[in-house]
């Protein structure tokens, strides 16, 4: 009681001295709202909460108008726009906050690039290219650590890297200022709940998951998950899911079980000749259904056929299609499951794709010398009879960073892109292929908005747990080393292309790869974001763990998915864990046939995955079915 008038006096002083939209004023509003919660006055707290939200939106709009990506992410990490609305369980306010704040940094970056590229000012368009070149050079300096350089040369490289980091931040800020100078408000901050509801297809609902802080009272807080359910008619509905710590432990347990199953199914003999696999995954898939889906089910309108999911935090790594319902069916059999990064994606106007042109890459020569195009196709290596090739699992647990990566050949990827070529050419498409030495990073960089870009290769993501401790990474005079190099999650995930093994081996020896930096065979997520895919209908990352990355609550996953979305991909197919080489080739053929039939890639993936899950469960058992086709997810923008 004694605190309340003091908070009111503080608020009055700050509003007069700093104005209603200053961050300190918003903090004071928050404090006063917490007092109202403690007093049991939800209406008064909600009124203050709405004032806080308006202030936070104004501040965010300003921040996005002049800052770099790094600065925007750092600012977002200090904000809690969902705290009061979620504590007060006001579904309309939570829905508004989610649609305005969730993933807004990525959207603002894409917006900056698109506005700049469409500018009538040549200097603005040139700035985009200079920014890309600066990022490429920064990537080279970041990933390479030559051993035999003098202290003076090491210092020079360190200074160049520091200057490039400052230059890229400055240029990103300049692009943001140009957008603001054109009088364009951030589109994300003007989206309404009603607009998103109207964009939902008939019989579809949107589920926006949210990892948020919850006020328990008396200065105590708790991290939780919840979800907003939006349908075409009626108000938003808020569903409480539970403590974040408990739910994330369930997700991790399921991931660990998948990893164990992966080891058990690594021989063709086990999969094809010994009948059904075990059902070690069943308890985890049922537990996730009970914790995450059962509470939601009650809020889905009658007649719901399609559920569009926008996960948050660690829920980005759940294989929703494989959750087991009480009647022992996959969730994919009950609903058509589609994925977006944010409900705003439904409103995005996507660039119309060009003619039926596709680019497909497979069977990269990881230990070979990269070339832009191979003069003659390299012979396909034979798959050992006892082998079960995987497009991942590259880093043994005892190894650190990139040093333990060993890239096995993937003959199934050659068969995959050959099938795709025949399928697309049969439909009248023009197909550009890259295999063997020609399956290079330089070839990928030649892509300029093909309708389809299909990359079948090894993928990787190095978690923070796989990073070597700092005391093992310092060298010589204490200049920047691997400890700093791989802090950025956009540099810890990527795709391996021709020459990648030679590059990894060179880094292991602290040498500079012989290949040019644009053709070293390692396409990181950061580099993927600089590709030109603004008119690309479908990007298919037919590799392992391409949906993995560092989950930032409220901002999505920093990894390959972010890179390719930033590059402009409308539909992006990814994987949550390691995938089998041969089975994936056949799965992809079925997916493309379905996608080409009606042009609806998200629905095609949902149908293909459902059919394969059911069939494989009958033929090989639950574990094999979930492991082989459970990891595939497709994020889309625009209408599905």
Coordinates of C-alpha atoms in Angstrom, one line a residue:
X1 CA 0.0 0.0 0.0
X2 CA 2.8 2.5 0.8
X3 CA 4.5 1.6 -2.5
X4 CA 1.5 2.6 -4.7
X5 CA 1.5 6.4 -4.2
X6 CA 5.3 6.4 -4.6
X7 CA 5.1 4.6 -7.9
X8 CA 2.4 7.0 -9.0
X9 CA 4.6 10.0 -8.2
X10 CA 7.5 8.4 -10.0
X11 CA 5.4 7.8 -13.1
X12 CA 4.2 11.4 -13.1
X13 CA 7.7 12.8 -12.8
X14 CA 9.0 10.5 -15.6
X15 CA 6.1 11.3 -17.9
X16 CA 6.7 15.1 -17.5
X17 CA 10.5 14.9 -17.7
X18 CA 11.0 12.2 -20.4
X19 CA 7.6 11.8 -22.1
X20 CA 5.1 9.0 -22.3
X21 CA 7.2 6.8 -24.7
X22 CA 10.5 6.8 -22.9
X23 CA 11.8 3.3 -21.8
X24 CA 12.1 4.5 -18.2
X25 CA 8.4 5.6 -18.3
X26 CA 7.4 2.2 -19.6
X27 CA 9.3 0.6 -16.7
X28 CA 7.5 2.8 -14.2
X29 CA 4.2 1.8 -15.8
X30 CA 5.2 -1.8 -15.4
X31 CA 6.0 -1.4 -11.8
X32 CA 2.7 0.3 -11.0
X33 CA 0.8 -2.5 -12.9
X34 CA 2.5 -5.2 -10.8
X35 CA 1.2 -3.3 -7.7
X36 CA -2.3 -3.5 -9.1
X37 CA -1.9 -7.3 -9.7
X38 CA -0.8 -7.7 -6.1
X39 CA -3.8 -5.7 -5.0
X40 CA -6.1 -8.0 -7.0
X41 CA -7.2 -5.3 -9.4
X42 CA -6.9 -6.9 -12.8
X43 CA -8.9 -4.2 -14.7
X44 CA -6.6 -1.5 -13.4
X45 CA -3.5 -3.6 -14.2
X46 CA -4.8 -4.3 -17.7
X47 CA -5.3 -0.6 -18.4
X48 CA -1.7 0.1 -17.4
X49 CA -0.5 -3.0 -19.4
X50 CA -2.0 -1.5 -22.6
X51 CA -0.3 1.7 -22.0
X52 CA 3.0 -0.2 -21.5
X53 CA 2.4 -2.1 -24.8
X54 CA 1.8 1.1 -26.8
X55 CA 4.9 2.6 -25.3
X56 CA 7.0 -0.5 -26.1
X57 CA 5.7 -0.5 -29.7
X58 CA 6.7 3.2 -30.2
X59 CA 10.2 2.5 -28.7
X60 CA 10.6 -0.6 -30.9
X61 CA 9.6 1.3 -34.1
X62 CA 12.4 3.9 -33.3
X63 CA 14.9 1.2 -32.5
X64 CA 14.2 -0.6 -35.8
X65 CA 14.6 2.6 -37.7
X66 CA 18.4 3.1 -37.3
X67 CA 20.0 0.0 -35.8
X68 CA 22.0 -3.1 -37.0
X69 CA 20.8 -6.7 -36.7
X70 CA 23.0 -7.2 -33.7
X71 CA 21.7 -4.2 -32.0
X72 CA 18.1 -5.1 -32.7
X73 CA 18.5 -8.6 -31.3
X74 CA 20.2 -7.1 -28.2
X75 CA 17.4 -4.7 -27.6
X76 CA 14.7 -7.4 -28.1
X77 CA 16.5 -9.5 -25.5
X78 CA 15.8 -6.8 -22.9
X79 CA 12.1 -6.5 -23.6
X80 CA 9.2 -8.5 -22.1
X81 CA 6.1 -7.4 -24.1
X82 CA 4.1 -10.5 -23.1
X83 CA 4.7 -10.4 -19.3
X84 CA 1.7 -8.4 -18.2
X85 CA -0.8 -9.6 -20.9
X86 CA 0.0 -13.2 -20.2
X87 CA -0.1 -12.7 -16.4
X88 CA -3.6 -11.2 -16.8
X89 CA -4.6 -13.9 -19.3
X90 CA -6.1 -11.3 -21.7
X91 CA -6.2 -13.2 -25.0
X92 CA -6.8 -10.2 -27.3
X93 CA -3.9 -8.3 -25.7
X94 CA -1.6 -11.4 -25.9
X95 CA -2.6 -11.9 -29.6
X96 CA -1.8 -8.3 -30.5
X97 CA 1.6 -8.4 -28.7
X98 CA 2.5 -11.7 -30.4
X99 CA 1.6 -10.4 -33.9
X100 CA 3.6 -7.2 -33.3
X101 CA 6.7 -8.4 -31.5
X102 CA 7.3 -12.1 -32.4
X103 CA 10.0 -12.4 -35.0
X104 CA 10.0 -8.7 -35.7
X105 CA 13.7 -8.4 -36.0
X106 CA 13.9 -10.8 -38.9
X107 CA 11.0 -9.2 -40.6
X108 CA 12.5 -5.8 -40.3
X109 CA 15.8 -7.0 -41.8
X110 CA 14.0 -8.6 -44.8
X111 CA 12.0 -5.4 -45.2
X112 CA 15.2 -3.3 -45.3
X113 CA 16.7 -5.4 -48.0
X114 CA 13.6 -5.6 -50.1
X115 CA 13.0 -1.8 -50.0
X116 CA 16.7 -1.2 -50.8
X117 CA 16.7 -3.6 -53.7
X118 CA 13.6 -2.0 -55.2
X119 CA 15.0 1.5 -54.7
X120 CA 15.3 3.8 -57.7
X121 CA 18.6 5.1 -56.2
X122 CA 21.6 3.1 -57.6
X123 CA 23.6 4.1 -54.5
X124 CA 21.1 2.3 -52.3
X125 CA 21.2 -0.9 -54.4
X126 CA 25.0 -0.7 -54.4
X127 CA 25.0 -0.5 -50.6
X128 CA 23.2 -3.9 -50.5
X129 CA 25.9 -5.5 -52.6
X130 CA 28.7 -3.8 -50.6
X131 CA 27.1 -5.1 -47.4
X132 CA 27.0 -8.7 -48.8
X133 CA 30.7 -8.5 -49.8
X134 CA 31.6 -7.2 -46.3
X135 CA 29.8 -10.0 -44.7
X136 CA 31.5 -12.5 -47.0
X137 CA 35.0 -11.2 -46.1
X138 CA 34.0 -11.1 -42.4
X139 CA 33.0 -14.7 -42.7
X140 CA 36.4 -15.6 -44.1
X141 CA 38.3 -13.9 -41.3
X142 CA 36.0 -15.4 -38.7
X143 CA 36.4 -19.0 -39.8
X144 CA 40.0 -19.1 -40.8
X145 CA 42.8 -19.1 -38.3
X146 CA 46.2 -19.6 -40.0
X147 CA 48.7 -20.9 -37.5
X148 CA 52.0 -19.5 -38.9
X149 CA 51.2 -15.9 -39.0
X150 CA 53.4 -13.3 -37.3
X151 CA 52.0 -11.4 -34.3
X152 CA 51.8 -8.3 -36.7
X153 CA 49.8 -10.2 -39.3
X154 CA 47.5 -11.6 -36.6
X155 CA 46.9 -8.1 -35.3
X156 CA 46.2 -6.9 -38.8
X157 CA 43.6 -9.6 -39.3
X158 CA 42.0 -8.8 -35.9
X159 CA 41.8 -5.1 -36.7
X160 CA 40.3 -5.8 -40.2
X161 CA 37.7 -8.1 -38.6
X162 CA 36.8 -5.5 -36.0
X163 CA 36.5 -2.8 -38.7
X164 CA 34.3 -5.1 -40.9
X165 CA 32.0 -5.8 -37.9
X166 CA 31.6 -2.1 -37.4
X167 CA 31.1 -1.5 -41.1
X168 CA 28.4 -4.1 -41.5
X169 CA 26.6 -2.8 -38.4
X170 CA 26.8 0.8 -39.8
X171 CA 25.5 -0.3 -43.2
X172 CA 22.6 -2.2 -41.7
X173 CA 21.7 0.9 -39.7
X174 CA 21.9 3.1 -42.9
X175 CA 19.5 0.8 -44.7
X176 CA 17.1 1.0 -41.8
X177 CA 17.3 4.8 -41.8
X178 CA 16.5 4.9 -45.5
X179 CA 13.3 2.8 -44.9
X180 CA 12.3 5.2 -42.1
X181 CA 13.2 8.2 -44.3
X182 CA 10.7 7.0 -46.9
X183 CA 8.0 7.3 -44.3
X184 CA 7.3 3.6 -44.2
X185 CA 6.1 2.3 -40.8
X186 CA 7.3 -1.2 -39.9
X187 CA 4.6 -3.5 -41.4
X188 CA 4.8 -5.9 -38.4
X189 CA 3.7 -3.1 -36.0
X190 CA 0.6 -2.3 -38.0
X191 CA -0.8 -5.8 -38.4
X192 CA -4.2 -6.4 -36.6
X193 CA -5.7 -9.6 -35.2
X194 CA -8.7 -9.2 -37.5
X195 CA -6.4 -9.1 -40.6
X196 CA -4.8 -12.4 -39.7
X197 CA -8.1 -14.0 -38.9
X198 CA -9.5 -12.9 -42.3
X199 CA -6.4 -14.5 -44.0
X200 CA -7.0 -17.9 -42.5
X201 CA -8.3 -20.5 -45.0
X202 CA -11.7 -22.0 -44.4
X203 CA -11.5 -24.7 -41.7
X204 CA -8.1 -23.5 -40.5
X205 CA -6.9 -22.1 -37.2
X206 CA -3.6 -20.4 -36.2
X207 CA -1.8 -21.5 -33.0
X208 CA 0.7 -19.0 -31.8
X209 CA 2.9 -20.6 -29.2
X210 CA 4.6 -18.3 -26.7
X211 CA 7.4 -18.7 -24.2
X212 CA 6.9 -15.9 -21.6
X213 CA 7.6 -14.7 -18.1
X214 CA 4.6 -14.9 -15.7
X215 CA 4.2 -12.7 -12.6
X216 CA 3.5 -14.8 -9.5
X217 CA 3.1 -11.8 -7.2
X218 CA 5.3 -10.2 -4.6
X219 CA 8.2 -9.8 -7.0
X220 CA 8.3 -13.5 -8.1
X221 CA 8.3 -14.7 -11.7
X222 CA 8.2 -18.0 -13.6
X223 CA 8.9 -18.9 -17.2
X224 CA 6.0 -20.6 -18.9
X225 CA 4.5 -21.6 -22.2
X226 CA 1.1 -20.7 -23.5
X227 CA -0.7 -20.5 -26.9
X228 CA -3.1 -18.1 -28.6
X229 CA -5.7 -19.8 -30.8
X230 CA -7.0 -17.7 -33.7
X231 CA -9.9 -18.8 -35.9
X232 CA -11.7 -17.0 -38.7
X233 CA -14.6 -16.0 -36.4
X234 CA -14.7 -15.3 -32.7
X235 CA -12.3 -13.8 -30.2
X236 CA -8.7 -15.1 -29.6
X237 CA -8.4 -17.9 -27.0
X238 CA -5.5 -18.1 -24.6
X239 CA -4.4 -21.6 -23.5
X240 CA -2.0 -22.1 -20.6
X241 CA 0.4 -25.0 -21.2
X242 CA 2.7 -25.1 -18.2
X243 CA 6.2 -24.4 -16.8
X244 CA 8.9 -23.9 -19.5
X245 CA 11.4 -26.0 -17.6
X246 CA 9.1 -29.0 -17.5
X247 CA 8.0 -28.8 -21.1
X248 CA 11.5 -28.3 -22.4
X249 CA 12.7 -31.3 -20.5
X250 CA 10.1 -33.4 -22.2
X251 CA 11.2 -32.0 -25.6
X252 CA 14.9 -32.8 -24.8
X253 CA 13.9 -36.3 -23.7
X254 CA 12.2 -37.0 -26.9
X255 CA 15.2 -35.6 -28.9
X256 CA 17.5 -37.9 -26.9
X257 CA 15.2 -40.9 -27.6
X258 CA 15.3 -40.1 -31.4
X259 CA 19.1 -40.0 -31.2
X260 CA 19.2 -43.4 -29.6
X261 CA 16.8 -44.8 -32.2
X262 CA 19.1 -43.3 -34.9
X263 CA 22.0 -45.4 -33.6
X264 CA 19.9 -48.6 -33.5
X265 CA 18.6 -48.1 -37.1
X266 CA 21.9 -47.4 -38.9
X267 CA 22.1 -50.6 -40.9
X268 CA 19.9 -51.4 -43.9
X269 CA 19.6 -54.9 -42.5
X270 CA 17.9 -53.7 -39.3
X271 CA 15.5 -51.6 -41.3
X272 CA 14.6 -54.0 -44.1
X273 CA 15.1 -57.5 -43.0
X274 CA 14.4 -57.8 -39.3
X275 CA 10.7 -56.7 -39.3
X276 CA 9.4 -54.0 -37.0
X277 CA 11.6 -51.7 -35.0
X278 CA 11.0 -51.1 -31.3
X279 CA 8.7 -48.5 -29.9
X280 CA 11.1 -46.6 -27.7
X281 CA 9.7 -43.3 -28.9
X282 CA 6.1 -44.0 -27.9
X283 CA 6.2 -42.8 -24.3
X284 CA 7.7 -39.4 -25.2
X285 CA 5.4 -38.8 -28.1
X286 CA 2.4 -39.5 -25.9
X287 CA 3.7 -37.3 -23.1
X288 CA 4.2 -34.4 -25.5
X289 CA 0.7 -34.8 -26.8
X290 CA -0.7 -34.8 -23.3
X291 CA 1.3 -31.7 -22.3
X292 CA 1.2 -29.6 -25.5
X293 CA -1.8 -30.7 -27.6
X294 CA -4.5 -32.0 -25.3
X295 CA -4.9 -28.5 -23.6
X296 CA -5.2 -26.9 -27.1
X297 CA -7.7 -29.4 -28.4
X298 CA -10.4 -28.0 -26.2
X299 CA -10.0 -24.6 -27.8
X300 CA -10.1 -25.7 -31.5
X301 CA -13.5 -24.8 -33.1
X302 CA -15.6 -27.6 -34.4
X303 CA -14.8 -28.6 -38.0
X304 CA -11.1 -27.6 -37.7
X305 CA -9.2 -29.5 -40.4
X306 CA -6.0 -27.5 -40.7
X307 CA -3.8 -26.2 -37.9
X308 CA -1.2 -23.6 -38.7
X309 CA 1.5 -23.8 -36.1
X310 CA 3.9 -21.0 -35.1
X311 CA 6.1 -22.5 -32.4
X312 CA 8.3 -20.5 -30.0
X313 CA 11.5 -21.4 -28.0
X314 CA 12.3 -25.1 -27.8
X315 CA 8.9 -26.0 -29.2
X316 CA 10.5 -25.2 -32.6
X317 CA 12.1 -28.6 -32.4
X318 CA 9.0 -30.7 -31.8
X319 CA 8.0 -33.1 -34.5
X320 CA 4.3 -32.2 -34.2
X321 CA 3.1 -34.6 -36.9
X322 CA 4.4 -37.6 -35.0
X323 CA 2.7 -36.9 -31.6
X324 CA 0.5 -39.9 -30.7
X325 CA -3.2 -39.3 -29.9
X326 CA -5.2 -41.2 -27.3
X327 CA -6.6 -43.4 -30.1
X328 CA -3.1 -44.4 -31.1
X329 CA -2.9 -42.3 -34.3
X330 CA -0.4 -39.8 -35.4
X331 CA -1.5 -36.2 -35.0
X332 CA -0.8 -35.8 -38.7
X333 CA -3.7 -38.2 -39.3
X334 CA -6.1 -36.0 -37.4
X335 CA -5.1 -32.6 -38.8
X336 CA -3.3 -31.0 -41.7
X337 CA -0.3 -29.4 -39.9
X338 CA 1.3 -26.4 -41.5
X339 CA 4.0 -24.1 -40.2
X340 CA 4.8 -20.3 -40.1
X341 CA 7.3 -18.2 -38.2
X342 CA 4.5 -15.8 -37.3
X343 CA 0.9 -15.3 -38.1
X344 CA 2.0 -12.2 -40.0
X345 CA 3.4 -14.6 -42.6
X346 CA -0.2 -15.2 -43.8
X347 CA -0.4 -11.5 -44.9
X348 CA 2.8 -11.3 -46.7
X349 CA 2.7 -10.5 -50.4
X350 CA 5.2 -12.8 -52.0
X351 CA 6.9 -12.1 -55.3
X352 CA 5.5 -14.1 -58.2
X353 CA 7.9 -16.9 -59.2
X354 CA 9.4 -16.8 -62.6
X355 CA 9.2 -19.5 -65.2
X356 CA 9.4 -23.2 -64.4
X357 CA 13.1 -23.3 -63.6
X358 CA 14.8 -25.4 -60.9
X359 CA 18.3 -25.8 -59.6
X360 CA 19.2 -29.1 -57.9
X361 CA 22.4 -30.1 -56.2
X362 CA 23.4 -33.5 -54.9
X363 CA 26.3 -36.0 -54.4
X364 CA 28.9 -33.2 -53.6
X365 CA 32.5 -34.2 -53.8
X366 CA 33.3 -33.3 -50.2
X367 CA 37.0 -34.1 -50.5
X368 CA 37.4 -32.9 -54.0
X369 CA 38.4 -29.6 -55.6
X370 CA 35.4 -27.4 -56.1
X371 CA 34.5 -26.1 -59.5
X372 CA 31.6 -23.9 -60.6
X373 CA 30.4 -26.7 -63.0
X374 CA 31.8 -30.2 -63.4
X375 CA 32.9 -30.9 -67.0
X376 CA 31.8 -34.5 -66.8
X377 CA 29.6 -36.1 -64.2
X378 CA 31.5 -37.9 -61.5
X379 CA 30.7 -41.6 -61.1
X380 CA 28.4 -42.3 -58.3
X381 CA 30.1 -44.1 -55.4
X382 CA 28.6 -47.4 -54.4
X383 CA 26.8 -47.7 -51.0
X384 CA 28.2 -50.5 -48.9
X385 CA 25.7 -53.3 -48.3
X386 CA 25.8 -52.9 -44.5
X387 CA 25.8 -49.1 -44.6
X388 CA 22.9 -46.8 -43.6
X389 CA 24.1 -43.5 -44.9
X390 CA 22.9 -40.4 -42.9
X391 CA 23.1 -36.8 -43.9
X392 CA 24.2 -35.7 -40.5
X393 CA 25.6 -36.9 -37.1
X394 CA 28.9 -35.5 -38.4
X395 CA 30.5 -34.4 -35.1
X396 CA 31.5 -37.2 -32.6
X397 CA 30.7 -36.2 -29.0
X398 CA 34.4 -36.2 -28.1
X399 CA 35.3 -33.7 -30.8
X400 CA 34.9 -29.9 -30.6
X401 CA 33.9 -27.2 -33.2
X402 CA 34.4 -28.2 -36.8
X403 CA 37.5 -30.3 -36.1
X404 CA 35.7 -33.6 -35.8
X405 CA 33.5 -33.4 -38.9
X406 CA 34.0 -36.3 -41.3
X407 CA 31.8 -36.2 -44.4
X408 CA 30.7 -39.5 -45.8
X409 CA 29.7 -39.7 -49.4
X410 CA 25.9 -39.5 -50.0
X411 CA 25.1 -41.5 -53.2
X412 CA 21.4 -41.4 -52.4
X413 CA 21.5 -37.6 -53.0
X414 CA 22.5 -38.3 -56.6
X415 CA 19.6 -40.6 -57.1
X416 CA 17.4 -38.0 -55.4
X417 CA 18.3 -35.2 -57.8
X418 CA 18.2 -37.5 -60.8
X419 CA 14.6 -38.4 -59.9
X420 CA 13.8 -34.8 -59.4
X421 CA 15.3 -33.8 -62.7
X422 CA 13.2 -36.5 -64.5
X423 CA 10.1 -35.5 -62.7
X424 CA 10.4 -31.8 -63.4
X425 CA 11.5 -32.2 -67.0
X426 CA 8.6 -34.4 -67.6
X427 CA 6.4 -31.5 -66.4
X428 CA 8.1 -29.1 -68.8
X429 CA 10.5 -27.5 -66.4
X430 CA 14.1 -26.3 -67.1
X431 CA 16.4 -28.0 -64.6
X432 CA 20.0 -27.0 -63.9
X433 CA 21.9 -29.8 -62.1
X434 CA 25.1 -29.8 -60.0
X435 CA 26.7 -33.1 -59.0
X436 CA 30.2 -34.2 -58.0
X437 CA 32.8 -31.4 -58.3
X438 CA 30.2 -29.1 -59.7
X439 CA 28.1 -29.3 -56.5
X440 CA 29.9 -26.3 -55.2
X441 CA 29.3 -23.2 -53.1
X442 CA 30.0 -21.1 -56.1
X443 CA 27.3 -22.9 -58.0
X444 CA 24.7 -22.1 -55.3
X445 CA 25.7 -18.5 -55.4
X446 CA 24.7 -18.3 -59.1
X447 CA 21.1 -18.8 -58.0
X448 CA 18.9 -15.8 -58.9
X449 CA 15.4 -16.5 -57.8
X450 CA 14.9 -19.9 -59.4
X451 CA 11.4 -21.2 -58.8
X452 CA 12.9 -24.3 -57.0
X453 CA 16.2 -24.6 -55.2
X454 CA 16.9 -28.2 -54.0
X455 CA 20.1 -28.9 -52.0
X456 CA 20.6 -32.5 -51.0
X457 CA 23.8 -32.8 -48.9
X458 CA 25.1 -32.9 -45.4
X459 CA 23.8 -30.3 -42.9
X460 CA 25.3 -29.5 -39.5
X461 CA 24.5 -27.4 -36.4
X462 CA 27.0 -27.1 -33.6
X463 CA 25.3 -26.4 -30.3
X464 CA 27.0 -24.3 -27.6
X465 CA 27.6 -27.6 -25.7
X466 CA 29.9 -28.7 -28.6
X467 CA 32.1 -25.6 -28.3
X468 CA 35.5 -26.1 -26.9
X469 CA 36.1 -24.3 -23.5
X470 CA 37.8 -20.9 -23.7
X471 CA 41.1 -22.0 -22.1
X472 CA 41.6 -24.5 -24.9
X473 CA 41.0 -21.9 -27.6
X474 CA 43.4 -19.1 -26.6
X475 CA 46.5 -19.0 -28.6
X476 CA 49.7 -17.0 -28.6
X477 CA 49.2 -13.4 -27.8
X478 CA 45.5 -13.8 -26.8
X479 CA 44.1 -12.4 -30.0
X480 CA 40.7 -13.5 -31.2
X481 CA 40.3 -17.3 -31.5
X482 CA 37.7 -19.9 -32.0
X483 CA 36.1 -19.0 -28.6
X484 CA 34.8 -15.8 -30.2
X485 CA 34.5 -17.1 -33.7
X486 CA 31.6 -19.4 -33.2
X487 CA 29.6 -17.4 -30.7
X488 CA 27.2 -16.4 -33.5
X489 CA 24.7 -19.2 -34.1
X490 CA 24.4 -18.2 -37.8
X491 CA 28.1 -19.4 -38.2
X492 CA 27.5 -22.6 -36.3
X493 CA 25.0 -24.0 -38.8
X494 CA 25.3 -24.7 -42.5
X495 CA 25.5 -27.0 -45.5
X496 CA 28.5 -29.0 -46.7
X497 CA 29.2 -28.8 -50.4
X498 CA 32.1 -29.8 -52.7
X499 CA 35.5 -29.2 -51.0
X500 CA 34.0 -28.9 -47.5
X501 CA 36.1 -31.7 -46.1
X502 CA 39.3 -30.1 -47.4
X503 CA 38.2 -26.8 -45.7
X504 CA 37.4 -28.5 -42.4
X505 CA 40.7 -30.3 -42.5
X506 CA 42.5 -27.0 -43.2
X507 CA 40.8 -25.3 -40.3
X508 CA 41.8 -28.2 -38.1
X509 CA 45.4 -27.6 -39.1
X510 CA 44.9 -23.8 -38.5
X511 CA 45.5 -23.2 -42.2
X512 CA 43.7 -21.1 -44.8
X513 CA 41.7 -23.3 -47.2
X514 CA 43.1 -23.3 -50.7
X515 CA 39.7 -22.5 -52.2
X516 CA 38.4 -19.0 -52.6
X517 CA 36.3 -17.8 -49.7
X518 CA 33.1 -17.9 -51.9
X519 CA 33.8 -21.5 -52.9
X520 CA 35.2 -23.2 -49.8
X521 CA 32.4 -25.7 -49.7
X522 CA 30.9 -24.5 -46.4
X523 CA 27.7 -22.5 -46.8
X524 CA 26.9 -21.1 -43.4
X525 CA 23.5 -19.8 -42.4
X526 CA 24.9 -16.3 -42.3
X527 CA 26.1 -16.7 -45.9
X528 CA 22.7 -18.2 -47.0
X529 CA 21.1 -15.0 -45.9
X530 CA 23.0 -13.1 -48.7
X531 CA 21.6 -15.3 -51.5
X532 CA 19.1 -13.9 -54.0
X533 CA 16.0 -16.0 -53.6
X534 CA 13.3 -13.2 -53.5
X535 CA 11.2 -14.9 -56.2
X536 CA 11.9 -18.5 -55.2
X537 CA 8.7 -20.6 -54.6
X538 CA 10.4 -23.5 -52.8
X539 CA 13.8 -24.1 -51.2
X540 CA 14.3 -27.7 -50.1
X541 CA 17.1 -28.4 -47.7
X542 CA 17.3 -32.1 -48.0
X543 CA 20.0 -32.5 -45.4
X544 CA 20.3 -33.2 -41.7
X545 CA 19.3 -30.8 -38.9
X546 CA 18.6 -27.9 -41.2
X547 CA 15.8 -26.7 -38.9
X548 CA 18.2 -26.7 -35.9
X549 CA 19.7 -23.6 -34.5
X550 CA 19.7 -21.4 -31.4
X551 CA 16.1 -20.8 -30.3
X552 CA 15.5 -17.2 -29.2
X553 CA 12.1 -16.9 -27.4
X554 CA 10.0 -14.5 -29.4
X555 CA 12.5 -14.3 -32.3
X556 CA 12.6 -17.7 -33.8
X557 CA 15.6 -20.0 -34.5
X558 CA 18.9 -18.5 -35.5
X559 CA 20.3 -20.9 -38.0
X560 CA 19.7 -22.0 -41.6
X561 CA 15.9 -21.4 -41.5
X562 CA 16.6 -17.8 -40.7
X563 CA 19.2 -17.4 -43.4
X564 CA 17.1 -18.8 -46.2
X565 CA 14.0 -16.8 -45.1
X566 CA 16.1 -13.7 -45.1
X567 CA 17.2 -14.6 -48.6
X568 CA 13.6 -14.6 -49.7
X569 CA 12.4 -18.2 -49.8
X570 CA 8.6 -18.4 -49.8
X571 CA 8.4 -22.1 -48.8
X572 CA 11.3 -23.7 -46.9
X573 CA 11.5 -27.4 -46.3
X574 CA 13.8 -28.4 -43.4
X575 CA 14.7 -31.3 -41.1
X576 CA 14.8 -31.5 -37.3
X577 CA 17.3 -34.3 -37.1
X578 CA 19.5 -36.6 -39.2
X579 CA 17.8 -38.2 -42.2
X580 CA 18.5 -41.4 -44.0
X581 CA 20.0 -41.1 -47.4
X582 CA 18.1 -43.6 -49.4
X583 CA 14.6 -43.2 -47.8
X584 CA 14.8 -39.4 -48.0
X585 CA 15.4 -39.7 -51.8
X586 CA 12.1 -41.6 -52.2
X587 CA 10.2 -39.4 -49.8
X588 CA 11.3 -36.3 -51.7
X589 CA 10.1 -37.7 -55.0
X590 CA 6.6 -38.3 -53.5
X591 CA 6.6 -34.8 -52.0
X592 CA 7.5 -33.1 -55.3
X593 CA 4.8 -35.1 -57.2
X594 CA 2.2 -33.9 -54.7
X595 CA 3.5 -30.3 -54.7
X596 CA 3.5 -30.0 -58.4
X597 CA 0.0 -31.4 -58.7
X598 CA -1.7 -28.4 -57.2
X599 CA 1.1 -25.9 -56.4
X600 CA 0.5 -26.1 -52.6
X601 CA 3.8 -27.1 -51.2
X602 CA 2.8 -26.9 -47.4
X603 CA -0.2 -29.1 -47.9
X604 CA 1.8 -31.5 -50.1
X605 CA 4.4 -32.0 -47.3
X606 CA 1.6 -32.6 -44.7
X607 CA -0.1 -35.2 -46.9
X608 CA 3.1 -36.9 -47.9
X609 CA 4.4 -37.1 -44.4
X610 CA 1.1 -38.4 -43.1
X611 CA 1.0 -41.2 -45.7
X612 CA 4.6 -42.2 -45.1
X613 CA 4.2 -42.3 -41.3
X614 CA 1.2 -44.6 -41.5
X615 CA 2.8 -46.9 -44.1
X616 CA 6.2 -47.1 -42.4
X617 CA 4.6 -47.8 -39.0
X618 CA 2.8 -50.8 -40.5
X619 CA 5.9 -52.0 -42.4
X620 CA 8.8 -51.2 -40.0
X621 CA 7.3 -50.1 -36.7
X622 CA 6.8 -46.8 -34.9
X623 CA 10.5 -45.9 -34.2
X624 CA 11.5 -46.4 -37.8
X625 CA 8.5 -44.4 -39.1
X626 CA 9.1 -41.5 -36.8
X627 CA 12.9 -41.4 -37.4
X628 CA 12.7 -41.7 -41.1
X629 CA 10.0 -39.1 -42.0
X630 CA 9.2 -37.3 -38.7
X631 CA 11.9 -34.6 -39.0
X632 CA 10.5 -32.9 -42.1
X633 CA 8.8 -29.5 -41.7
X634 CA 8.0 -26.8 -44.2
X635 CA 7.6 -23.1 -43.2
X636 CA 5.7 -20.9 -45.6
X637 CA 4.8 -17.3 -46.3
X638 CA 1.7 -15.9 -48.0
X639 CA -1.2 -18.3 -48.5
X640 CA -0.5 -22.0 -48.1

